[in-house]
C-alpha positions as a printed NumPy array, in Angstrom:
array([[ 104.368, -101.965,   12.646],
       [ 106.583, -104.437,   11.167],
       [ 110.36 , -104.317,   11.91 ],
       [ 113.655, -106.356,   10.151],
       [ 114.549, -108.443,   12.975],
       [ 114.792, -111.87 ,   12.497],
       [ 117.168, -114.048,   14.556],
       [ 116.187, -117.442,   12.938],
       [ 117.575, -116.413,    9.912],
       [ 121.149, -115.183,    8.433],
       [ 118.936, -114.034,    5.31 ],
       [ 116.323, -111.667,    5.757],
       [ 112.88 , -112.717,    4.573],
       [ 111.575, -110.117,    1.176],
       [ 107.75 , -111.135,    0.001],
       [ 107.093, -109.836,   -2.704],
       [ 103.796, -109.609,   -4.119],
       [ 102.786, -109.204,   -7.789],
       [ 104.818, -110.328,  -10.555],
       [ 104.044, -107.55 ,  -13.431],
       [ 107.426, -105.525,  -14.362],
       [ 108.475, -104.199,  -10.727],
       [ 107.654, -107.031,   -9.017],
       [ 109.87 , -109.18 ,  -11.823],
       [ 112.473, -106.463,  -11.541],
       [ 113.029, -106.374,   -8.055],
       [ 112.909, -110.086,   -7.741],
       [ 115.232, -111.156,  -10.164],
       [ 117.784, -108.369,   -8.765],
       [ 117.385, -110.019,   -5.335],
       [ 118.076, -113.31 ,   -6.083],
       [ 120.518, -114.804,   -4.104],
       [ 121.04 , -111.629,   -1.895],
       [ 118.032, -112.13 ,    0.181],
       [ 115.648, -115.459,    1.292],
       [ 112.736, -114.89 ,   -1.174],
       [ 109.653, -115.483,   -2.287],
       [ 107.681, -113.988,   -5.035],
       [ 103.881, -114.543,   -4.909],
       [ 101.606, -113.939,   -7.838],
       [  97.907, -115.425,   -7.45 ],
       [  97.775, -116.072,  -11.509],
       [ 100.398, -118.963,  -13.174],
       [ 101.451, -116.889,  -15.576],
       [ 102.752, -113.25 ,  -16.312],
       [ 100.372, -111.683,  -18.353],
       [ 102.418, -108.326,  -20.725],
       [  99.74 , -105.944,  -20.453],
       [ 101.05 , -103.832,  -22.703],
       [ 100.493, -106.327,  -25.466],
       [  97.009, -107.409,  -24.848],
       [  94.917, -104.884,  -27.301],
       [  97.251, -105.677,  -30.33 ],
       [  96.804, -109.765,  -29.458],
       [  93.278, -109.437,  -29.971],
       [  94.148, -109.148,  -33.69 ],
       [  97.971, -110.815,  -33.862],
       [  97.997, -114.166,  -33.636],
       [ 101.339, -114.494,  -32.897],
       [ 101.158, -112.185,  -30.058],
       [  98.538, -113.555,  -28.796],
       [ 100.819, -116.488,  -27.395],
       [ 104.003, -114.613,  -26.78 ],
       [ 102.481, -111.73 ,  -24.221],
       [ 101.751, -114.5  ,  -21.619],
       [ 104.838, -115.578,  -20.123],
       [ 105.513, -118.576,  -17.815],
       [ 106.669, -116.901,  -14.478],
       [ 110.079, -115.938,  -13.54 ],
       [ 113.124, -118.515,  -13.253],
       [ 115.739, -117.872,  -10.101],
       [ 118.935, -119.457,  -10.254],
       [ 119.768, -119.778,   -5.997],
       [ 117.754, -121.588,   -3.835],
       [ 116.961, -119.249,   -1.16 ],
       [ 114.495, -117.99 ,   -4.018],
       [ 111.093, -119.401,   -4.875],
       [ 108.027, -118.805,   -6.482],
       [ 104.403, -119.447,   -4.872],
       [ 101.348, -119.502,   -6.861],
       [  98.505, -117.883,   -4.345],
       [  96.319, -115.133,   -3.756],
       [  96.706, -112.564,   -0.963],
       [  93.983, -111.74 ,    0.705],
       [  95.444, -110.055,    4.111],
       [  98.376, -109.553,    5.897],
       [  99.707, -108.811,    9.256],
       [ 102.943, -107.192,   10.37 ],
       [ 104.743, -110.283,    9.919],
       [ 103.3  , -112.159,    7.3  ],
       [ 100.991, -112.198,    3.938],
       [  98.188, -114.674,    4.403],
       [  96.303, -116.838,    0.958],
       [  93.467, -117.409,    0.274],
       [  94.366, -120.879,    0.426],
       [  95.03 , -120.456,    4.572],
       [  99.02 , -120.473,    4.423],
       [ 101.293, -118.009,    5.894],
       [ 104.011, -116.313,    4.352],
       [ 106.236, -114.661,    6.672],
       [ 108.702, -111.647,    6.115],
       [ 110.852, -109.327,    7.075],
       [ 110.348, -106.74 ,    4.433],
       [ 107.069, -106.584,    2.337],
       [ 106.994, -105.245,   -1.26 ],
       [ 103.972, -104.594,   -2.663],
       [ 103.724, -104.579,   -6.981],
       [ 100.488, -105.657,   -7.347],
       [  99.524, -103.156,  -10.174],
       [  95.627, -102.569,  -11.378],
       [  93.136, -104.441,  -12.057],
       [  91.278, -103.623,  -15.509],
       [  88.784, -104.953,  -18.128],
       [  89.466, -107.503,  -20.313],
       [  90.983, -107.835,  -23.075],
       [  93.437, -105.017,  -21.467],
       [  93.811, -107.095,  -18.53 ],
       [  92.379, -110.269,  -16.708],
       [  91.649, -110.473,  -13.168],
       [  92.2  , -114.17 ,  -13.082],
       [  93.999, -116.158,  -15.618],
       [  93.088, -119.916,  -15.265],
       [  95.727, -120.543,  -18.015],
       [  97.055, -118.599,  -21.021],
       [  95.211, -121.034,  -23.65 ],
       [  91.735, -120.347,  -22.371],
       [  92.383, -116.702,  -21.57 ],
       [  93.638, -116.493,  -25.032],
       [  90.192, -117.364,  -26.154],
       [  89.05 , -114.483,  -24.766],
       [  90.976, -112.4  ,  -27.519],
       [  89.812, -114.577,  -30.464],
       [  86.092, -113.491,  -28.978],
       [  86.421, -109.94 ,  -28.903],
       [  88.807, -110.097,  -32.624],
       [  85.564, -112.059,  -33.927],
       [  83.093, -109.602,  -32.183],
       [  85.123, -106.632,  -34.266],
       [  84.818, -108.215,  -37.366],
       [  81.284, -108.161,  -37.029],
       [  80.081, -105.281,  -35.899],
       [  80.013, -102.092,  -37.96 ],
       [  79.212,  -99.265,  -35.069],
       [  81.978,  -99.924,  -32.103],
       [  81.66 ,  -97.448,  -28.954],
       [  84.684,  -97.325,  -26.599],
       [  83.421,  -95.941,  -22.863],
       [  86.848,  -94.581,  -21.593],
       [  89.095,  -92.39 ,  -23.529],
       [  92.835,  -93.431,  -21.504],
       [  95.187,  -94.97 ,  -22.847],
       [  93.803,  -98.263,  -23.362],
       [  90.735,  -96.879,  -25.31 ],
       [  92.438,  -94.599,  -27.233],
       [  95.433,  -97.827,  -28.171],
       [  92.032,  -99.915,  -28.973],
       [  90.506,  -97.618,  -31.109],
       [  94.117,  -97.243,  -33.276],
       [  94.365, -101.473,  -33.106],
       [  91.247, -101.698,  -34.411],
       [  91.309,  -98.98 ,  -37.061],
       [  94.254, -100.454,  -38.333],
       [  92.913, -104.05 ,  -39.153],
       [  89.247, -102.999,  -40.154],
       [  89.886,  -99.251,  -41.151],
       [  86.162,  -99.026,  -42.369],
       [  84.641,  -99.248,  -38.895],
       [  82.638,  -96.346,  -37.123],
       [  84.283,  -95.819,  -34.183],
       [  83.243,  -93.302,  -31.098],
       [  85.451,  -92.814,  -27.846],
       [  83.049,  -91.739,  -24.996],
       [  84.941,  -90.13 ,  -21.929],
       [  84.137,  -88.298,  -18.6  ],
       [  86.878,  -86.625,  -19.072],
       [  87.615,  -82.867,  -20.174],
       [  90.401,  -83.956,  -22.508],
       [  91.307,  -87.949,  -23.318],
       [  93.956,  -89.396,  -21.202],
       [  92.783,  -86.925,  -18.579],
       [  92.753,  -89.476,  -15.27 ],
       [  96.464,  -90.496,  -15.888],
       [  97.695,  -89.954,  -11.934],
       [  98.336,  -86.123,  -11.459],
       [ 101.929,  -85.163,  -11.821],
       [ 102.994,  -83.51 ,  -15.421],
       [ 100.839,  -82.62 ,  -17.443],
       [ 100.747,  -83.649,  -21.297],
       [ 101.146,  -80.573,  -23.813],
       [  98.68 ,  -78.942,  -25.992],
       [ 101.006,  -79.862,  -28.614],
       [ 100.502,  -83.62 ,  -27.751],
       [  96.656,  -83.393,  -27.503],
       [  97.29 ,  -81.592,  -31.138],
       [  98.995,  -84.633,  -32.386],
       [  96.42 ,  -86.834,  -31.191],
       [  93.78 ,  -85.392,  -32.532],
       [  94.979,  -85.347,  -36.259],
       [  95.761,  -88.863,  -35.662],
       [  91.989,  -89.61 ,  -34.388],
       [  90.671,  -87.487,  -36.833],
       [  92.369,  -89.248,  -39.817],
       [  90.876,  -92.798,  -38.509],
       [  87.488,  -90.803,  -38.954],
       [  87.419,  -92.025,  -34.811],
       [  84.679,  -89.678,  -32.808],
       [  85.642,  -88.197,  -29.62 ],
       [  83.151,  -87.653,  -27.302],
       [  84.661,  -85.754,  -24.097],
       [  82.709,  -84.429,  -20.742],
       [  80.087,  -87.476,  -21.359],
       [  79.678,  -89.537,  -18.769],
       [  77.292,  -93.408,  -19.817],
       [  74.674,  -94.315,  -17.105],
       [  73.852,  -97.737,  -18.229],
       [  77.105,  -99.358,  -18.648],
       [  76.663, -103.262,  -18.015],
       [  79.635, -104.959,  -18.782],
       [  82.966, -105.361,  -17.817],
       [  84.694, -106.455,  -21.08 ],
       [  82.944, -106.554,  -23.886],
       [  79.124, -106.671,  -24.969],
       [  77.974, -107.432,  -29.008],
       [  75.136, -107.147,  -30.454],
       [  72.663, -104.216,  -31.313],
       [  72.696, -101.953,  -27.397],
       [  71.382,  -98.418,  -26.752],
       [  73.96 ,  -96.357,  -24.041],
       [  72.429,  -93.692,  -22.622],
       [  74.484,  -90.727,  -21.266],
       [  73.965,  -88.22 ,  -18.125],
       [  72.922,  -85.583,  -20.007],
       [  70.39 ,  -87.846,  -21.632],
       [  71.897,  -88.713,  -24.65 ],
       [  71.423,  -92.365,  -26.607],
       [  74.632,  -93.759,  -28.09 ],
       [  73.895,  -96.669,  -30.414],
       [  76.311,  -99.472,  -31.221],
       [  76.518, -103.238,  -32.387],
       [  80.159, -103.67 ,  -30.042],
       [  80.954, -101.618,  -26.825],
       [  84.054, -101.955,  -25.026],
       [  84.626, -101.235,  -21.449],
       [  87.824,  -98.949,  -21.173],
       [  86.66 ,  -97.291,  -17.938],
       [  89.76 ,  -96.168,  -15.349],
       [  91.63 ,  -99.196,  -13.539],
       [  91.905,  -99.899,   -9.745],
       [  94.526, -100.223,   -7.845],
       [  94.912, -103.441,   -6.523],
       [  95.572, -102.972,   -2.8  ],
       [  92.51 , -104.371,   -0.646],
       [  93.614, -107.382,    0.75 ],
       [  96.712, -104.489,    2.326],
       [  93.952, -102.311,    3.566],
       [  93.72 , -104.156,    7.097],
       [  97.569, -103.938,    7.655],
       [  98.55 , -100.438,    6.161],
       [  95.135,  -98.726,    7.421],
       [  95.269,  -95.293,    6.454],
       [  98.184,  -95.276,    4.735],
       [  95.956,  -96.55 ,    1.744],
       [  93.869,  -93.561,    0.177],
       [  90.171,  -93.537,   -1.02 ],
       [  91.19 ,  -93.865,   -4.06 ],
       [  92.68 ,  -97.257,   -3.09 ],
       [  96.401,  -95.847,   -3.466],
       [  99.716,  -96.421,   -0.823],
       [ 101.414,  -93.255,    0.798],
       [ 105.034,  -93.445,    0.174],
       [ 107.751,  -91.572,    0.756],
       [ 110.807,  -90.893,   -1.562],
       [ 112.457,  -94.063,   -0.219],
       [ 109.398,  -96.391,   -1.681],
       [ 108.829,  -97.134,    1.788],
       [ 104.871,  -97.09 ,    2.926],
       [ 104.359,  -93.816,    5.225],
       [ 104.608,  -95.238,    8.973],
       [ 106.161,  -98.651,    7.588],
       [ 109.552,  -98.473,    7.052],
       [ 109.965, -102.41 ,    5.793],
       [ 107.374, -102.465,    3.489],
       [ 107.459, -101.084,   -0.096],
       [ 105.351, -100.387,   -2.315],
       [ 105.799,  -99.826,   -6.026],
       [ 104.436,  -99.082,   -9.556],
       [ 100.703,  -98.188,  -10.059],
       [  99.603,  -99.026,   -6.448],
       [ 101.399,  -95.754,   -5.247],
       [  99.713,  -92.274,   -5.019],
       [ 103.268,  -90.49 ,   -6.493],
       [ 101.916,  -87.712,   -8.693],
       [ 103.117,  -89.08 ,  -12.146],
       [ 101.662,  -91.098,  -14.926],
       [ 100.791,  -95.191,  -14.307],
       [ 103.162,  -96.609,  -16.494],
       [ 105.45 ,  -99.564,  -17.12 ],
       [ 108.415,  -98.088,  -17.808],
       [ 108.442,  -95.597,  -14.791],
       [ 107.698,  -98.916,  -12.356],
       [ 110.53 , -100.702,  -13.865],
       [ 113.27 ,  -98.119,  -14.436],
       [ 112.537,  -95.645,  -12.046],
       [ 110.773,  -97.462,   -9.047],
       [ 112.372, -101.154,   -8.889],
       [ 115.999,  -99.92 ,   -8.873],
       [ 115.466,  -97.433,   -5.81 ],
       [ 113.343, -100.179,   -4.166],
       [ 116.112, -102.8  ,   -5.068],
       [ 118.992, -100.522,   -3.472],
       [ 116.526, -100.048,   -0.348],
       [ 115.883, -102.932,   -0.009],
       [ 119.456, -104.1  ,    0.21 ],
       [ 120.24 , -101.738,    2.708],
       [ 117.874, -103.088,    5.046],
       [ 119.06 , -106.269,    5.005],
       [ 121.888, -105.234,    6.16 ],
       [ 120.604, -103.257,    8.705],
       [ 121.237, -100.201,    7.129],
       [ 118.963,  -96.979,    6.353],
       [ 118.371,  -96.589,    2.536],
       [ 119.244,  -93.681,    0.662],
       [ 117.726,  -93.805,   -2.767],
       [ 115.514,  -92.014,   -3.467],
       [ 112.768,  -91.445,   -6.208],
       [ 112.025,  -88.02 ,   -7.501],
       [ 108.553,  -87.865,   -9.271],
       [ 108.682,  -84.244,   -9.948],
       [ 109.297,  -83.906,  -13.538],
       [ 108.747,  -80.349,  -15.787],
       [ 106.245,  -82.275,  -18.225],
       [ 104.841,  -85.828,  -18.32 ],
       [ 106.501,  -88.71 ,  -20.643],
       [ 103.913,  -90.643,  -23.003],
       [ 104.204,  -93.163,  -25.441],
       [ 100.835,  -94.021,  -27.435],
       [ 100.679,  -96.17 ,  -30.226],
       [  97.606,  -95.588,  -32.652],
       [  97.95 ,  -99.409,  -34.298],
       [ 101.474, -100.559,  -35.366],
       [ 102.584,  -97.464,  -37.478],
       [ 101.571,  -94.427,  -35.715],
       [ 102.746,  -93.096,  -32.311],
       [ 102.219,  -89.737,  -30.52 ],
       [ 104.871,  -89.334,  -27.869],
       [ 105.941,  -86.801,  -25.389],
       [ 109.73 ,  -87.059,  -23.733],
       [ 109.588,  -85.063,  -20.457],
       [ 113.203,  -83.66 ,  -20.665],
       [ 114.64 ,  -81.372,  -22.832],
       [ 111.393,  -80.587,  -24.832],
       [ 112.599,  -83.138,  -27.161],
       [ 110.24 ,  -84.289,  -29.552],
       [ 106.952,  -83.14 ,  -27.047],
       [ 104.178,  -83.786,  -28.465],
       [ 104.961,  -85.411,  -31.822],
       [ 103.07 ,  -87.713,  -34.003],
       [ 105.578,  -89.454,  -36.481],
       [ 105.309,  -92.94 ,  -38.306],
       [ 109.283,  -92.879,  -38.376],
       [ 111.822,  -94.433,  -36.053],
       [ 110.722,  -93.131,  -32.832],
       [ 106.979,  -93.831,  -33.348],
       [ 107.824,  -97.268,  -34.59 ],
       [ 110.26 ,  -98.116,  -32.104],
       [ 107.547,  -99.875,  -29.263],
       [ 105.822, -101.668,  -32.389],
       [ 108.832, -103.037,  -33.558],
       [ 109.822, -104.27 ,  -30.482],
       [ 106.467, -106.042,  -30.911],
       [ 105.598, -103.912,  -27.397],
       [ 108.911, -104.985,  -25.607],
       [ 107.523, -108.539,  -25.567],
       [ 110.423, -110.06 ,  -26.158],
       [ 112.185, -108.3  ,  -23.498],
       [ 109.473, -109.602,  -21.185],
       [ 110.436, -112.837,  -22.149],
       [ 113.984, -112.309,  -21.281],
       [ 113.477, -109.894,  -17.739],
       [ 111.67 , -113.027,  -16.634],
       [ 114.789, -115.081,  -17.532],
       [ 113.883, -117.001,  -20.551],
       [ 114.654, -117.127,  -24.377],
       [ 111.763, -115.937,  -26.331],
       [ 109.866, -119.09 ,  -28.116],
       [ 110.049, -119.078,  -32.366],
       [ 106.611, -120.87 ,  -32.187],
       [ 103.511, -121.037,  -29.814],
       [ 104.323, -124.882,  -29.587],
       [ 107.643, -123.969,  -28.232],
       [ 105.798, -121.933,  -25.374],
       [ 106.135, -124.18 ,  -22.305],
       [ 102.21 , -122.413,  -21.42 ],
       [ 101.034, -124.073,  -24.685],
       [ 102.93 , -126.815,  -25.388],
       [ 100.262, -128.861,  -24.593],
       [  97.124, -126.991,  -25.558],
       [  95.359, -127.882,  -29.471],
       [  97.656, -125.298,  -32.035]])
C-alpha cells in the first residue's frame, strides 16, 4: 500500500491518469497547489459526448477534439503516454518510464466503439476520417441495425433519423428495457421509458428488446448487405450495422496494483471519500468506479472531481479528507437527445420534469450548447476556435 510521505519534496506528487472531464477537472483545480502531472496516452481530448452528432456536423466534427489541457504554474505538466502498470509508488508506460507519486487518481473512463469513442487517436484529422466513413456509409445504406440499445444506440438512431429521416432503422438489445445496463443505482421511470417510446415510435425506429446477436463481427461499423443472427435463432438483415454494445471500464493496466479492489466487471471499490478500498492515496473517479449510479459526464465532473479535489488537498497537507460523495439518489437523472430537437429527460430531485419528452427549452438546452463543446474547450483552458483552421489540432491538416 502506497502512503503520502515524501521527504524530497515540499509538494506532494498527484498522477493523474486520464484526461476526459474528471481527470481535466481535478487537474486544472490542482494546479499550482500540488507537483503534477496529468498523463493521457492519446494527444488530444476527445468530447465523447459529441462524437455521434460529428458523424453528420461538419463543424463538430473539428471542435469535439480538443488539444489537451493548458496549466499556468510550473510544478504542472502534461505527459503524453500509456499506462500499462503501476506499483505503490509509481505509474509505469508503455514507453519504460516511471512516473512517481504520492497520490494516484485514476479517470481513465471506458473504452467503447467507434464512432462513440476511439481507443487510440493517432491525431484528430485522421480520426476525423473515421466519421466522414461511417456519415458516407449512412447515406448509403437503406436497412441500418444498431446492436445495443444504451445510450449511445439509442442517441445514434435519433442522429441519424434526423439527417436521413427515411431510413429503416432497428435497435437490437439484450436488455429487458433500453438503457437497461446503465450502472445500478436509480432507476429511470415508467414515465421516461413512456416518453421514449413515442419518440422512437415517431422515427418509425424498431425496438427489439431481450435479443441477444451471436455473430457480431465488428467493432465499429460494418456496410454492405450482412445477415445477424440472434440466440433464439432469428436472422436480422441489414446493408449498415453499428456496434453499440456496453463499454468497459478502462482499469487493467491498475489490476496488478489494486488486486481485488477491482471487480469482475473491471470496476474500482471506493468508498465515500473517492478513495480505492484498502488505498487511502489513490482515487478513483467517474465511470471506472462501481458507485451504484448512472455512467455519466456530468456526475464525474460535478459530483466526483470536486470531492476528489477537496480530498485530495487534504492529503497534501497531511490531513484526513472529509468530503464525501453520496450516490444514493430517490430516482436516476438522464439526459437523451433523439437528434438536435428532441430530448427525453429525467431530473432526480423533486420529480421535476421526470420523464418528459419536450422539443422546448429544456430538451434543447444540450443541443444548443452544441453538447457543452464549447465548454470543453474552455474547462481545458482555451477559447473555442471560429474555424477548423483556427484549431491548433488542424491547423496544419488539408481543410
Amino acid at each position: 500500500m502506497g502512503n503520502c510521505t515524501n521527504p524530497k519534496h515540499k509538494m506532494k506528487r498527484v498522477v493523474i491518469v486520464g484526461a476526459g472531464v474528471a481527470g481535466i477537472a481535478v487537474a486544472r483545480s490542482l494546479d499550482g497547489k500540488v507537483d503534477l502531472t496529468l498523463i493521457e496516452k492519446n494527444g488530444v481530448t476527445h468530447h465523447a459526448i459529441g462524437s455521434l452528432r460529428a458523424v453528420f456536423d461538419d463543424d463538430l466534427r473539428w471542435k469535439h477534439f480538443i488539444p489537451l489541457p493548458q496549466f499556468k504554474s510550473k510544478s504542472s505538466k502534461v505527459i503524453r503516454g500509456e499506462v500499462v502498470d503501476a506499483t505503490a509508488t509509481e505509474v509505469v508506460l508503455k514507453s519504460g518510464d516511471k512516473v512517481p507519486y504520492d497520490i494516484l487518481v485514476i479517470a481513465t473512463g471506458t473504452n467503447n466503439n467507434s464512432p462513440a469513442k476511439f481507443d487510440e487517436i493517432v491525431s484528430a484529422p485522421e480520426t476525423s476520417k473515421i466519421h466522414e466513413q461511417a456519415h458516407e456509409a449512412v447515406k448509403a445504406a437503406n436497412n441500418i441495425l444498431i446492436v445495443g440499445g444504451g445510450p449511445v444506440g439509442v442517441e445514434l438512431a435519433g442522429e441519424i433519423h434526423h439527417n436521413y429521416p427515411n431510413k429503416h432503422i432497428t435497435i437490437c438489445h439484450s436488455g429487458k428495457t433500453l438503457l437497461s445496463n446503465q450502472g445500478g443505482g436509480p432507476q429511470l421511470t415508467d414515465l421516461f421509458f413512456e416518453s421514449l417510446d413515442r419518440v422512437l415510435k415517431a422515427a418509425n425506429v424498431t425496438v427489439l428488446l431481450n435479443t441477444r446477436v451471436t455473430n457480431l463481427t465488428t467493432n465499429s461499423f460494418a456496410s454492405g448487405p450482412q445477415t445477424v443472427t440472434t440466440r433464439d435463432g432469428k436472422a436480422l438483415e441489414a446493408d449498415l450495422v453499428f456496434n453499440c454494445t456496453g463499454s468497459k471500464p478502462s482499469t487493467r493496466m491498475f489490476k496488478s496494483l489494486l488486486g481485488s479492489s477491482i471487480d469482475s466487471n473491471g470496476l474500482i471499490d471506493v468508498n465515500s471519500h473517492l478513495q480505492v478500498q484498502k488505498f487511502p492515496n489513490v482515487f478513483a473517479l467517474g465511470d471506472v468506479t462501481n458507485l451504484p449510479e448512472p455512467k455519466l459526464a456530468y456526475i464525474a465532473e460535478s459530483k466526483h472531481a470536486p470531492v476528489a479535489i477537496k480530498n485530495i488537498l487534504a492529503l497534501a497537507k497531511n490531513k484526513a479528507p472529509s468530503a464525501r460523495h453520496d450516490p444514493t439518489s430517490k430516482m436516476a437523472s438522464i439526459f437523451l437527445v433523439f437528434g438536435p430537437t428532441v430530448g427525453v429527460i429525467q431530473v432526480g430531485f423533486a420529480g421535476c420534469f421526470n420523464g418528459v419528452k419536450t422539443s422546448g427549452m429544456l430538451a434543447n438546452l444540450k443541443n444548443k450548447m452544441h453538447l457543452f463543446v464549447d465548454k470543453r474547450w474552455q474547462a481545458a483552458g482555451y477559447k473555442v476556435p471560429k474555424t477548423k483552421s483556427a484549431s491548433p489540432l488542424f491547423s496544419s491538416s488539408k481543410k
